[in-house]
GROMACS .gro file of C-alpha atoms in nm:
model
  440
    1MET     CA    1   0.014   0.016  -0.016
    2GLN     CA    2   0.156   0.318  -0.082
    3LEU     CA    3   0.169   0.615   0.105
    4ASN     CA    4  -0.089   0.911  -0.043
    5HIS     CA    5  -0.246   1.243   0.065
    6THR     CA    6  -0.449   1.068   0.278
    7HIS     CA    7  -0.170   0.985   0.512
    8ASP     CA    8   0.001   1.413   0.502
    9PRO     CA    9   0.039   1.447   0.889
   10ALA     CA   10  -0.033   1.832   0.824
   11ALA     CA   11  -0.403   1.725   0.739
   12THR     CA   12  -0.687   1.839   0.914
   13SER     CA   13  -1.049   1.801   0.943
   14TRP     CA   14  -1.325   2.127   0.976
   15VAL     CA   15  -1.456   1.846   1.237
   16THR     CA   16  -1.259   2.007   1.534
   17SER     CA   17  -1.239   1.692   1.764
   18ALA     CA   18  -1.067   1.528   1.462
   19ASN     CA   19  -0.769   1.760   1.527
   20ALA     CA   20  -0.729   1.749   1.888
   21ALA     CA   21  -0.401   1.596   2.038
   22GLY     CA   22  -0.390   1.199   2.108
   23CYS     CA   23  -0.734   1.172   1.884
   24ASP     CA   24  -0.785   0.786   1.783
   25PHE     CA   25  -0.965   0.939   1.494
   26PRO     CA   26  -0.793   1.226   1.292
   27ILE     CA   27  -0.878   1.256   0.897
   28GLN     CA   28  -0.577   1.040   0.852
   29ASN     CA   29  -0.778   0.742   1.032
   30LEU     CA   30  -1.123   0.655   0.912
   31PRO     CA   31  -1.200   0.319   1.022
   32LEU     CA   32  -1.517   0.174   0.955
   33ALA     CA   33  -1.811   0.026   1.225
   34VAL     CA   34  -2.167  -0.100   1.261
   35PHE     CA   35  -2.372   0.132   1.487
   36ARG     CA   36  -2.715   0.228   1.559
   37HIS     CA   37  -2.852   0.457   1.806
   38TYR     CA   38  -2.818   0.308   2.128
   39SER     CA   39  -3.206   0.364   2.182
   40GLY     CA   40  -3.212   0.048   1.932
   41ALA     CA   41  -3.505   0.230   1.748
   42ASP     CA   42  -3.312   0.180   1.448
   43ASP     CA   43  -3.132  -0.020   1.218
   44PHE     CA   44  -2.753  -0.116   1.215
   45ARG     CA   45  -2.558   0.025   0.914
   46GLY     CA   46  -2.210   0.074   0.819
   47GLY     CA   47  -2.046   0.384   1.000
   48VAL     CA   48  -1.693   0.584   0.961
   49ALA     CA   49  -1.526   0.755   1.274
   50ILE     CA   50  -1.394   1.140   1.224
   51GLY     CA   51  -1.289   1.245   1.564
   52ASP     CA   52  -1.573   1.187   1.837
   53GLN     CA   53  -1.867   1.148   1.551
   54VAL     CA   54  -1.944   0.860   1.322
   55ILE     CA   55  -2.017   0.920   1.000
   56ASP     CA   56  -2.340   0.777   0.926
   57LEU     CA   57  -2.291   0.551   0.588
   58ALA     CA   58  -2.659   0.487   0.520
   59GLN     CA   59  -2.718   0.899   0.500
   60VAL     CA   60  -2.445   0.987   0.318
   61SER     CA   61  -2.544   0.747   0.058
   62ALA     CA   62  -2.920   0.876   0.066
   63ALA     CA   63  -2.764   1.236   0.028
   64ASP     CA   64  -2.533   1.180  -0.260
   65CYS     CA   65  -2.251   1.311  -0.102
   66LEU     CA   66  -2.034   1.081  -0.315
   67ASP     CA   67  -1.999   1.002  -0.656
   68GLY     CA   68  -1.926   0.671  -0.888
   69LEU     CA   69  -1.767   0.427  -0.724
   70ALA     CA   70  -1.715   0.577  -0.384
   71ALA     CA   71  -2.086   0.645  -0.408
   72GLN     CA   72  -2.135   0.249  -0.482
   73ALA     CA   73  -1.907   0.188  -0.192
   74ALA     CA   74  -2.109   0.387   0.050
   75ALA     CA   75  -2.460   0.206  -0.071
   76ALA     CA   76  -2.263  -0.124   0.003
   77CYS     CA   77  -2.223   0.014   0.359
   78ALA     CA   78  -2.517   0.119   0.414
   79GLN     CA   79  -2.669  -0.251   0.535
   80PRO     CA   80  -2.644  -0.452   0.881
   81SER     CA   81  -2.304  -0.585   0.788
   82LEU     CA   82  -1.970  -0.503   0.580
   83ASN     CA   83  -1.939  -0.777   0.388
   84ASP     CA   84  -2.089  -0.675   0.050
   85PHE     CA   85  -1.802  -0.340   0.076
   86PHE     CA   86  -1.551  -0.584   0.163
   87ALA     CA   87  -1.614  -0.793  -0.133
   88MET     CA   88  -1.600  -0.492  -0.339
   89GLY     CA   89  -1.211  -0.527  -0.314
   90PRO     CA   90  -0.958  -0.253  -0.277
   91ALA     CA   91  -1.009   0.007  -0.540
   92ALA     CA   92  -1.345   0.056  -0.387
   93TRP     CA   93  -1.207   0.048  -0.010
   94GLN     CA   94  -0.966   0.345  -0.144
   95ALA     CA   95  -1.258   0.515  -0.353
   96LEU     CA   96  -1.469   0.574   0.006
   97ARG     CA   97  -1.169   0.672   0.204
   98HIS     CA   98  -1.055   0.891  -0.067
   99GLY     CA   99  -1.376   1.027  -0.117
  100LEU     CA  100  -1.480   1.129   0.243
  101PHE     CA  101  -1.141   1.264   0.325
  102ALA     CA  102  -1.172   1.511   0.032
  103LEU     CA  103  -1.523   1.618   0.189
  104LEU     CA  104  -1.370   1.605   0.522
  105LYS     CA  105  -1.071   1.826   0.535
  106SER     CA  106  -1.005   2.172   0.669
  107GLY     CA  107  -1.146   2.406   0.365
  108ALA     CA  108  -1.359   2.183   0.203
  109GLU     CA  109  -1.672   2.344   0.080
  110GLY     CA  110  -1.964   2.236  -0.135
  111ALA     CA  111  -2.328   2.112  -0.130
  112GLN     CA  112  -2.185   1.784  -0.099
  113VAL     CA  113  -1.983   1.893   0.233
  114ASP     CA  114  -2.292   2.025   0.370
  115ALA     CA  115  -2.491   1.725   0.306
  116LEU     CA  116  -2.226   1.547   0.457
  117ARG     CA  117  -2.220   1.746   0.803
  118SER     CA  118  -2.604   1.618   0.838
  119CYS     CA  119  -2.460   1.257   0.836
  120LEU     CA  120  -2.295   1.344   1.147
  121VAL     CA  121  -2.369   1.122   1.497
  122PRO     CA  122  -2.218   1.184   1.807
  123GLN     CA  123  -2.014   0.830   1.910
  124ILE     CA  124  -2.157   0.908   2.291
  125THR     CA  125  -2.482   0.815   2.154
  126VAL     CA  126  -2.452   0.465   1.979
  127ALA     CA  127  -2.418   0.159   1.979
  128TYR     CA  128  -2.215  -0.152   1.813
  129THR     CA  129  -2.233  -0.471   1.660
  130VAL     CA  130  -1.964  -0.707   1.504
  131PRO     CA  131  -1.926  -0.516   1.214
  132ALA     CA  132  -1.931  -0.814   0.944
  133ARG     CA  133  -2.141  -1.172   0.901
  134ILE     CA  134  -1.845  -1.391   0.963
  135GLY     CA  135  -1.774  -1.730   0.833
  136ASP     CA  136  -1.500  -1.819   0.986
  137TYR     CA  137  -1.270  -1.774   1.251
  138THR     CA  138  -0.882  -1.896   1.263
  139ASP     CA  139  -0.685  -1.805   1.550
  140PHE     CA  140  -0.292  -1.843   1.523
  141TYR     CA  141   0.014  -1.880   1.781
  142THR     CA  142   0.281  -1.641   1.593
  143SER     CA  143   0.429  -1.479   1.922
  144ILE     CA  144   0.763  -1.668   1.960
  145HIS     CA  145   0.790  -1.457   2.277
  146HIS     CA  146   0.456  -1.589   2.432
  147ALA     CA  147   0.567  -1.925   2.351
  148SER     CA  148   0.856  -1.896   2.516
  149ASN     CA  149   0.706  -1.791   2.843
  150ILE     CA  150   0.435  -2.058   2.808
  151GLY     CA  151   0.746  -2.294   2.785
  152LYS     CA  152   0.969  -2.166   3.030
  153LEU     CA  153   0.631  -2.241   3.280
  154PHE     CA  154   0.537  -2.579   3.169
  155ARG     CA  155   0.822  -2.683   2.929
  156PRO     CA  156   1.154  -2.582   3.076
  157ASP     CA  157   1.366  -2.836   2.850
  158ASP     CA  158   1.158  -2.774   2.531
  159LEU     CA  159   1.049  -2.393   2.517
  160VAL     CA  160   0.863  -2.423   2.171
  161THR     CA  161   0.775  -2.696   1.940
  162PRO     CA  162   0.969  -2.734   1.650
  163ASN     CA  163   0.696  -2.670   1.397
  164PHE     CA  164   0.658  -2.316   1.528
  165ARG     CA  165   0.950  -2.156   1.343
  166TRP     CA  166   0.807  -2.327   1.024
  167LEU     CA  167   0.482  -2.225   0.999
  168PRO     CA  168   0.207  -1.987   1.160
  169ILE     CA  169   0.042  -2.230   1.375
  170ALA     CA  170  -0.345  -2.190   1.393
  171TYR     CA  171  -0.682  -2.349   1.463
  172HIS     CA  172  -1.034  -2.312   1.367
  173GLY     CA  173  -1.273  -2.110   1.665
  174ARG     CA  174  -1.601  -2.056   1.779
  175VAL     CA  175  -1.800  -1.779   1.557
  176SER     CA  176  -2.125  -1.740   1.755
  177SER     CA  177  -1.942  -1.641   2.093
  178ILE     CA  178  -1.727  -1.360   1.907
  179GLY     CA  179  -1.904  -1.016   2.049
  180ILE     CA  180  -1.828  -0.612   2.015
  181SER     CA  181  -1.649  -0.402   2.269
  182GLY     CA  182  -1.841  -0.445   2.578
  183GLN     CA  183  -1.923  -0.814   2.602
  184LYS     CA  184  -2.038  -0.934   2.941
  185PHE     CA  185  -1.949  -1.327   2.948
  186ARG     CA  186  -2.021  -1.618   3.176
  187ARG     CA  187  -1.708  -1.752   3.368
  188PRO     CA  188  -1.681  -2.084   3.177
  189LEU     CA  189  -1.729  -2.435   3.349
  190GLY     CA  190  -1.528  -2.744   3.276
  191GLN     CA  191  -1.316  -3.042   3.283
  192VAL     CA  192  -1.042  -3.011   3.521
  193MET     CA  193  -0.747  -3.269   3.626
  194ALA     CA  194  -0.552  -3.188   3.911
  195PRO     CA  195  -0.151  -3.227   3.904
  196GLY     CA  196  -0.128  -3.587   3.968
  197GLY     CA  197  -0.479  -3.659   3.976
  198SER     CA  198  -0.675  -3.957   3.798
  199ARG     CA  199  -1.021  -3.840   3.806
  200PRO     CA  200  -1.096  -3.499   3.665
  201ASP     CA  201  -1.352  -3.247   3.868
  202PHE     CA  202  -1.580  -3.053   3.705
  203GLY     CA  203  -1.651  -2.690   3.783
  204PRO     CA  204  -1.626  -2.277   3.717
  205CYS     CA  205  -1.284  -2.239   3.586
  206THR     CA  206  -1.038  -2.103   3.812
  207ARG     CA  207  -0.741  -1.973   3.601
  208LEU     CA  208  -0.909  -1.755   3.380
  209ASP     CA  209  -0.694  -1.546   3.125
  210TYR     CA  210  -0.726  -1.266   2.872
  211GLU     CA  211  -0.491  -1.287   2.561
  212LEU     CA  212  -0.373  -0.949   2.365
  213GLU     CA  213  -0.462  -1.001   2.013
  214LEU     CA  214  -0.553  -0.852   1.657
  215GLY     CA  215  -0.835  -0.889   1.487
  216ILE     CA  216  -0.783  -0.909   1.110
  217PHE     CA  217  -1.043  -0.912   0.856
  218ILE     CA  218  -1.081  -1.036   0.523
  219GLY     CA  219  -1.173  -0.855   0.224
  220GLN     CA  220  -1.190  -1.035  -0.116
  221GLY     CA  221  -1.183  -1.419  -0.022
  222ASN     CA  222  -0.991  -1.639  -0.309
  223ALA     CA  223  -1.148  -1.889  -0.500
  224HIS     CA  224  -1.151  -2.289  -0.357
  225GLY     CA  225  -0.824  -2.472  -0.430
  226GLU     CA  226  -0.644  -2.136  -0.513
  227GLN     CA  227  -0.318  -2.002  -0.337
  228ILE     CA  228  -0.301  -1.591  -0.196
  229ALA     CA  229   0.043  -1.518  -0.264
  230LEU     CA  230   0.243  -1.408   0.004
  231ASP     CA  231   0.280  -1.053  -0.192
  232ASP     CA  232  -0.099  -1.038  -0.263
  233ALA     CA  233  -0.199  -1.120   0.054
  234GLU     CA  234  -0.225  -0.720   0.176
  235GLN     CA  235  -0.487  -0.692  -0.130
  236HIS     CA  236  -0.682  -0.959   0.071
  237VAL     CA  237  -0.718  -0.781   0.364
  238PHE     CA  238  -0.956  -0.492   0.471
  239GLY     CA  239  -0.836  -0.406   0.827
  240ILE     CA  240  -0.750  -0.453   1.184
  241CYS     CA  241  -0.921  -0.430   1.501
  242LEU     CA  242  -0.849  -0.519   1.879
  243LEU     CA  243  -0.944  -0.909   1.965
  244ASN     CA  244  -0.909  -1.059   2.299
  245ASP     CA  245  -0.907  -1.400   2.311
  246TRP     CA  246  -1.054  -1.493   2.630
  247SER     CA  247  -0.905  -1.817   2.809
  248ALA     CA  248  -0.989  -2.082   3.040
  249ARG     CA  249  -0.631  -2.220   3.114
  250ASP     CA  250  -0.681  -2.507   3.386
  251ILE     CA  251  -0.980  -2.659   3.121
  252GLN     CA  252  -0.716  -2.598   2.815
  253PHE     CA  253  -0.415  -2.735   2.985
  254TRP     CA  254  -0.608  -3.088   3.018
  255GLU     CA  255  -0.853  -3.096   2.692
  256MET     CA  256  -0.578  -3.001   2.438
  257ALA     CA  257  -0.403  -3.311   2.383
  258PRO     CA  258  -0.461  -3.403   2.123
  259LEU     CA  259  -0.615  -3.166   1.923
  260GLY     CA  260  -0.623  -2.832   2.077
  261PRO     CA  261  -0.847  -2.563   2.285
  262PHE     CA  262  -1.196  -2.654   2.276
  263LEU     CA  263  -1.421  -2.510   2.555
  264ALA     CA  264  -1.175  -2.313   2.681
  265LYS     CA  265  -1.165  -2.061   2.407
  266ASN     CA  266  -1.505  -2.133   2.282
  267PHE     CA  267  -1.762  -1.908   2.544
  268ALA     CA  268  -1.660  -1.555   2.440
  269THR     CA  269  -1.453  -1.363   2.242
  270THR     CA  270  -1.408  -0.981   2.254
  271ILE     CA  271  -1.343  -0.759   1.934
  272SER     CA  272  -1.330  -0.333   1.952
  273PRO     CA  273  -1.595  -0.220   1.707
  274TRP     CA  274  -1.356   0.002   1.463
  275ILE     CA  275  -1.181  -0.166   1.206
  276VAL     CA  276  -0.876   0.044   1.070
  277THR     CA  277  -0.840  -0.029   0.701
  278THR     CA  278  -0.459  -0.142   0.589
  279GLU     CA  279  -0.450   0.183   0.383
  280ALA     CA  280  -0.416   0.399   0.655
  281LEU     CA  281  -0.226   0.144   0.819
  282ALA     CA  282   0.062   0.204   0.530
  283PRO     CA  283   0.286   0.440   0.740
  284TYR     CA  284   0.355   0.202   0.986
  285HIS     CA  285   0.510  -0.069   0.792
  286GLN     CA  286   0.879  -0.176   0.868
  287ALA     CA  287   1.121  -0.404   0.781
  288TRP     CA  288   1.012  -0.797   0.926
  289GLU     CA  289   1.326  -0.985   1.085
  290ARG     CA  290   1.402  -1.344   1.104
  291PRO     CA  291   1.716  -1.418   1.362
  292ALA     CA  292   1.990  -1.530   1.132
  293ALA     CA  293   2.015  -1.863   1.358
  294ASP     CA  294   1.674  -1.965   1.281
  295PRO     CA  295   1.514  -2.185   1.035
  296GLN     CA  296   1.473  -1.905   0.763
  297PRO     CA  297   1.089  -1.969   0.603
  298LEU     CA  298   1.025  -2.175   0.337
  299PRO     CA  299   1.005  -2.015  -0.045
  300TYR     CA  300   0.574  -1.912  -0.038
  301LEU     CA  301   0.663  -1.784   0.284
  302ALA     CA  302   0.923  -1.531   0.207
  303SER     CA  303   0.985  -1.266   0.015
  304GLU     CA  304   1.178  -0.948  -0.063
  305HIS     CA  305   0.880  -0.693   0.008
  306ASN     CA  306   0.776  -0.894   0.312
  307ARG     CA  307   1.113  -0.855   0.501
  308ALA     CA  308   1.142  -0.519   0.376
  309GLU     CA  309   0.758  -0.383   0.537
  310GLY     CA  310   0.592  -0.709   0.671
  311ALA     CA  311   0.601  -0.644   1.043
  312LEU     CA  312   0.379  -0.366   1.160
  313ASP     CA  313   0.429  -0.101   1.439
  314ILE     CA  314   0.096  -0.089   1.633
  315GLN     CA  315   0.126  -0.028   1.979
  316LEU     CA  316  -0.111  -0.222   2.199
  317GLU     CA  317  -0.194  -0.183   2.608
  318VAL     CA  318  -0.407  -0.404   2.839
  319TRP     CA  319  -0.586  -0.232   3.129
  320LEU     CA  320  -0.770  -0.416   3.421
  321GLU     CA  321  -1.017  -0.271   3.622
  322THR     CA  322  -1.156  -0.419   3.907
  323ALA     CA  323  -1.539  -0.455   4.060
  324GLN     CA  324  -1.353  -0.254   4.356
  325GLN     CA  325  -1.176  -0.013   4.153
  326ARG     CA  326  -1.520   0.067   3.927
  327ALA     CA  327  -1.690   0.095   4.270
  328GLN     CA  328  -1.485   0.330   4.429
  329GLY     CA  329  -1.444   0.546   4.078
  330GLN     CA  330  -1.059   0.459   4.040
  331ALA     CA  331  -0.880   0.444   3.739
  332PRO     CA  332  -0.815   0.094   3.588
  333SER     CA  333  -0.432  -0.068   3.647
  334ARG     CA  334  -0.225  -0.096   3.354
  335LEU     CA  335  -0.096  -0.423   3.286
  336SER     CA  336   0.151  -0.433   3.009
  337HIS     CA  337   0.276  -0.239   2.704
  338THR     CA  338   0.423  -0.392   2.392
  339SER     CA  339   0.394  -0.385   1.981
  340PHE     CA  340   0.286  -0.603   1.722
  341LYS     CA  341   0.619  -0.539   1.527
  342HIS     CA  342   0.744  -0.829   1.787
  343GLN     CA  343   0.540  -1.105   1.606
  344TYR     CA  344   0.732  -1.410   1.438
  345TRP     CA  345   0.509  -1.431   1.188
  346THR     CA  346   0.369  -1.154   0.954
  347VAL     CA  347  -0.018  -1.102   0.870
  348ALA     CA  348   0.087  -1.147   0.503
  349GLN     CA  349   0.251  -1.507   0.612
  350MET     CA  350  -0.072  -1.599   0.810
  351VAL     CA  351  -0.310  -1.533   0.489
  352ALA     CA  352  -0.027  -1.698   0.263
  353HIS     CA  353  -0.026  -1.986   0.459
  354HIS     CA  354  -0.413  -2.009   0.505
  355THR     CA  355  -0.454  -2.109   0.158
  356VAL     CA  356  -0.164  -2.253   0.083
  357GLY     CA  357  -0.345  -2.571   0.053
  358GLY     CA  358  -0.639  -2.464  -0.168
  359CYS     CA  359  -0.858  -2.321   0.169
  360ASN     CA  360  -1.089  -2.040   0.062
  361LEU     CA  361  -1.120  -1.741   0.269
  362GLN     CA  362  -1.446  -1.556   0.222
  363PRO     CA  363  -1.522  -1.135   0.274
  364GLY     CA  364  -1.585  -1.120   0.681
  365ASP     CA  365  -1.364  -1.409   0.760
  366LEU     CA  366  -1.166  -1.323   1.127
  367LEU     CA  367  -0.777  -1.428   1.184
  368GLY     CA  368  -0.642  -1.410   1.530
  369SER     CA  369  -0.276  -1.287   1.568
  370GLY     CA  370  -0.214  -1.507   1.827
  371THR     CA  371  -0.091  -1.371   2.164
  372ILE     CA  372   0.087  -1.052   2.139
  373SER     CA  373   0.381  -1.071   2.379
  374GLY     CA  374   0.739  -0.843   2.315
  375PRO     CA  375   1.087  -0.968   2.448
  376THR     CA  376   1.029  -0.811   2.829
  377PRO     CA  377   0.824  -0.947   3.093
  378ALA     CA  378   0.628  -0.585   3.115
  379GLU     CA  379   0.551  -0.690   2.744
  380ALA     CA  380   0.357  -0.995   2.809
  381GLY     CA  381   0.010  -1.062   2.647
  382ALA     CA  382  -0.146  -1.224   2.883
  383LEU     CA  383  -0.183  -1.255   3.284
  384ILE     CA  384   0.000  -1.656   3.301
  385GLU     CA  385   0.329  -1.460   3.153
  386LEU     CA  386   0.292  -1.167   3.423
  387ALA     CA  387   0.193  -1.399   3.724
  388GLU     CA  388   0.388  -1.710   3.573
  389GLY     CA  389   0.113  -1.937   3.576
  390GLY     CA  390  -0.054  -1.767   3.928
  391ARG     CA  391   0.254  -1.844   4.130
  392LYS     CA  392   0.343  -1.487   4.155
  393PRO     CA  393   0.048  -1.294   4.163
  394VAL     CA  394   0.027  -0.932   4.014
  395THR     CA  395  -0.017  -0.606   4.215
  396LEU     CA  396  -0.263  -0.390   4.114
  397ALA     CA  397  -0.270   0.007   4.175
  398ASN     CA  398  -0.455  -0.008   4.448
  399GLY     CA  399  -0.341  -0.289   4.622
  400GLU     CA  400  -0.519  -0.563   4.460
  401GLN     CA  401  -0.339  -0.895   4.375
  402ARG     CA  402  -0.423  -1.083   4.070
  403GLY     CA  403  -0.269  -1.414   3.956
  404PHE     CA  404  -0.581  -1.486   3.747
  405LEU     CA  405  -0.889  -1.291   3.683
  406GLN     CA  406  -1.199  -1.302   3.916
  407ASP     CA  407  -1.563  -1.214   3.884
  408GLY     CA  408  -1.641  -0.858   3.818
  409ASP     CA  409  -1.303  -0.784   3.637
  410ALA     CA  410  -1.292  -0.619   3.296
  411VAL     CA  411  -1.020  -0.619   3.037
  412ILE     CA  412  -0.934  -0.319   2.832
  413LEU     CA  413  -0.700  -0.357   2.507
  414LYS     CA  414  -0.612  -0.021   2.362
  415GLY     CA  415  -0.390   0.037   2.031
  416TRP     CA  416  -0.243   0.313   1.843
  417CYS     CA  417   0.021   0.412   1.599
  418GLU     CA  418   0.275   0.691   1.600
  419LYS     CA  419   0.587   0.801   1.496
  420PRO     CA  420   0.788   1.141   1.381
  421GLY     CA  421   0.650   1.268   1.056
  422CYS     CA  422   0.323   1.064   1.030
  423ALA     CA  423  -0.036   1.112   1.177
  424ARG     CA  424  -0.153   0.916   1.528
  425ILE     CA  425  -0.421   0.684   1.431
  426GLY     CA  426  -0.579   0.499   1.683
  427PHE     CA  427  -0.792   0.142   1.683
  428GLY     CA  428  -1.044   0.240   2.005
  429GLN     CA  429  -1.086   0.005   2.278
  430SER     CA  430  -1.177  -0.332   2.275
  431ARG     CA  431  -1.309  -0.394   2.684
  432GLY     CA  432  -1.491  -0.719   2.822
  433GLU     CA  433  -1.616  -0.783   3.157
  434ILE     CA  434  -1.644  -1.149   3.342
  435LEU     CA  435  -1.976  -1.264   3.529
  436PRO     CA  436  -2.008  -1.521   3.736
  437ALA     CA  437  -2.047  -1.927   3.660
  438LEU     CA  438  -2.406  -2.056   3.615
  439GLN     CA  439  -2.373  -2.320   3.920
  440PRO     CA  440  -2.357  -2.691   3.803
   0.00000   0.00000   0.00000
């Protein structure tokens, strides 16, 4: 994705809130979501964030604010999901972004600009839903730092499996329990085998955890039996959101052999409402590096382009808000801060590997990046790493401690990109809250 005028850091908007320092949604971002009024009196439809406002794309379409392919794209977004828009492909995605940018920039005038002003809705008044009909959800495992941290806890003589350095490992997850930020879910029940035990116990999970991830939305898919080449993968990715892959660790460790996670992962996955487009992320690509001593990727997972700019520097934070903090009006506690640039496999490599055997991705499919952990302890993307399997609980700002998550806890993920000479763009947040388990 080439840089263009929509990445100009000097560009500002007549929506003044978009120009505020630290704003997640300046004119250089323009992410998409699906929303309606919080009262529920209207229908869900696509929207674009600008400052503290949502551009109602159904109104944009009805008001003829845009022309040509951009108008067709807006019409495709005037639906309860963005799948049809995703399927239109990169030319339509760019036409909508560039058309809105032209109308939103400072100094823009004319009947279409005046019409667009009437299409703004304050974000504070809206509710969101999952932005696409997700046909399939694949969760990857691509952070060598996360894998090594887990290995130190449970496999000190074999930190990562032999295949980890050769391919992006993944499993297919559950779509029906994917929810939008604000999701509340019950603590899951399942079987747990105590160390040295001979018979499993059944009951509520006692080692509930979060996983800091990114969600990757597929735009255009591929035909069954056809591969997406590594250097073409970006043209098939519409954009990226935040994703919390909640995990029941005690259930997971008992059930994983030999096929992988099941009940430990299928009870909830929480994503942020806003999808930041691949075009908006273009300034934040950087070189992807593989340690020289490690196996180098096989040819279908290797290219000069991927090495030159396959990595993405997305800054990520995890915050924890306990029931006590909420009741006493205290601020949440930050648990960790890392960057997606540390991931062992790139987004393009995930897409290419997913399709190399002939799997047909479809518009709206969701890929999880896998837990994102950096090289230092403070960059861990899961509580099991920070608290070393619960043996060294994390102390929060108010003195509470957590080895694993408790009922009433809310986990908040935040993300943004920034560097000198570029506009800061944000992802909003993903927030999920744990409710007590139903009694068995």
